[in-house]
Amino acid sequence: MNDTLGSWKRTHYCGDLRADHIGDKVCIMGWVQRRRDHGGLIFIDLRDRTGIVQLALDPDRDPEAHTKADRVRNEWVIAAIGTVSHRPEGTVNPKMKTGEVEIEISELRILNQAKTPPFMLDEYTDVAENLRLKYRYLDLRRPTVQRCLMMRHQVTRTVRNYLDEQGFLDIETPVLTKSTPEGARDYLVPSRVSPGQFYALPQSPQLFKQLLMVSGFDRYAQIVKCFRDEDLRADRQPEFTQIDCEMSFVDRDDVMDIMEAMIARVFKETINVELSLPMPRMAYAEAIDRYGVDNPDLRFDLELVEITDIVRGCGFKVFADVAGSGGMVKAINVKGGSGLSRKELDDLTGFVANYGAKGLAWVKMTADGWQSPIAKFFQPEELRAIEQALGAAEGDLLLFVADKPATTNQALGRLRQHLGQKLDLVKKGDFRFVWITDFPLLEWDEEQKRHVAVHHPFTAPLDEDIPLLDSDPGKVRAKAYDLVLNGSEIGGGSIRIHDQAIQQRMFNLLGIDDEEAQLKFGFLLDALSYGAPPHGGIAFGLDRLTMILAGTDSIRDVIAFPKTQKATCLLSEAPGEVDPVQLRDLGIRLAARAKS
RNA sequence: GGGGCUGUAGUAGAGUCGGUUACAACGCCGGCCUGUCACGCCGGAGGUCGCGGGUUCGAGUCCCGUCAGCCCCGCCA
């Protein structure tokens, strides 16, 4: 029924054929994108991963091939031998890379037929994502989707080459490993050999790469899968890939210098963008002060301005009360934003409510002064002071949040990012990097009534802040750094604690007593006591980095077989039930379902 | 755990105030066509309006619940 490949060998990819090939006899293979039947002449657009080329089948030239082409349908797999020829005068298609030529087919083989696909594999149809994911292998035939995965390949290739040149060794770390406290929820794997015990899939190879430093490998790097059992987002999947690095005998600047050069190489070799180095660096405290968040998008201004002191004694009770009780009042000036409708302002109020803000005060700057529900509460000199602080001019829109400092910063900071998108303040093709440094080492967790590590428990404190570990742990800054690109955290790392005594103190500060520390991290503490070099490292989110390079806003676009928001795979239907025998072997009995 | 958006032939959509047989496009099937390229022309088939319940003389349309996909909060050292 179908033809066999026989002795045919492919000579060219479809998308590579050009006028240079005119006169060549070629053999190409691929999928039928479309067939156009003119009664006599038949055209077939043949597609492979490189592109599309037009096949011309003339009944006068080869009746047998023409008859065969009559049966062919979309997505059938065919092979053809023919001669590359210039298209006749007036029929060149400038929209196609290969549009100057066509292949005059002399022999055609149908290698496989295809059912009519559940959706059209063209660039014009926007298909529902659940259908795309169920038939992902078809979705992945589409050039736009293929482009993303090819981009990903270019990123990993460039990274591997660079790290190899810089002397990093690629060493694999275990996937079946041990659950550790702190951090994200683990994916667990039951042990058959040790009933009742579980492996955990790594949230990152953190401990192992530190052990490799103790072993003297000096520079380690791995492109590696990590697993976190937390809820998904547009830029978060339960299994994702890190570019994971660790280096010995370095400080923060060494790591940042080497890594930003790697990122620059990636941008050059994937999208041919030249980045200027060094990348700017900004302390955490400054980022929070100016942008409200630790991942600021520097492609636009719209900075936060604190006016707590100005409104401390004002007649607007909401502001005055917050200012008088340790809270914070901040505002942003949306230049030329006074045209926003009441509905839009209500939407923005709803937006900040997501982040716990109880309200969003607004002022439209008009020729007649303040147009605002709160204008009447302020004295003229207060109005002027606020205008001056914000640089307000006619046509501007001022937006205010008053709350606890953390809430004010987060709500207004997220509002800033939101407005950047909504008001189209970002220029396409603009890449603004910033290293955020000097993160707090610890933060107080109100629910658990204890300190938790901001980065992770192995992050070293700044040398000058070590005395504060005892007196004021919340003030200690960490030797940690995040690389932020266009408001997205694409990587982060730190210099680690290489001193066993300090690591022990760190665990104590986190409320992990010696016994628990020994139980959970004993092997690390042991290793640190056998001559651990000063070391530090970083991990980049390969998926997020590729998203930005590919210009897409969903992490699923850069993953071949991604999971849905409920962490299921619509293609394989994972997760699924397992055979009772498998459970018995593992010593697992399922609890009765809570529902139904 | 919570908030929001979406769900109608294979696909992506329209469907008015609750009222006759649920529309047209693309795709599919058949026919015609020798220079098209998202070919064109003629004809045809194709529907559990996500699912369940309710209101009503009557529900794609209104109400309640539920499922799925997506976006967000919490969570993500």
Coordinates of N, CA and C in Angstrom, one line a residue, chain A residues 99 127 158 176 180 351 440:
Chain A
G99 N 10.9 30.5 -2.4 CA 9.9 30.9 -3.4 C 10.4 31.1 -4.8
V127 N -5.4 27.4 18.0 CA -6.1 26.2 18.6 C -6.1 26.2 20.1
T158 N 25.1 26.9 23.4 CA 26.0 28.0 23.7 C 26.5 28.0 25.1
L176 N 17.3 10.5 42.4 CA 16.7 9.9 43.5 C 17.6 10.3 44.7
T180 N 14.8 17.1 52.1 CA 15.3 18.1 53.0 C 14.3 19.1 53.4
F351 N -6.9 45.2 41.2 CA -5.6 44.6 41.0 C -4.8 44.7 42.3
P440 N 18.4 40.3 52.3 CA 18.4 39.9 53.7 C 18.7 38.4 53.7

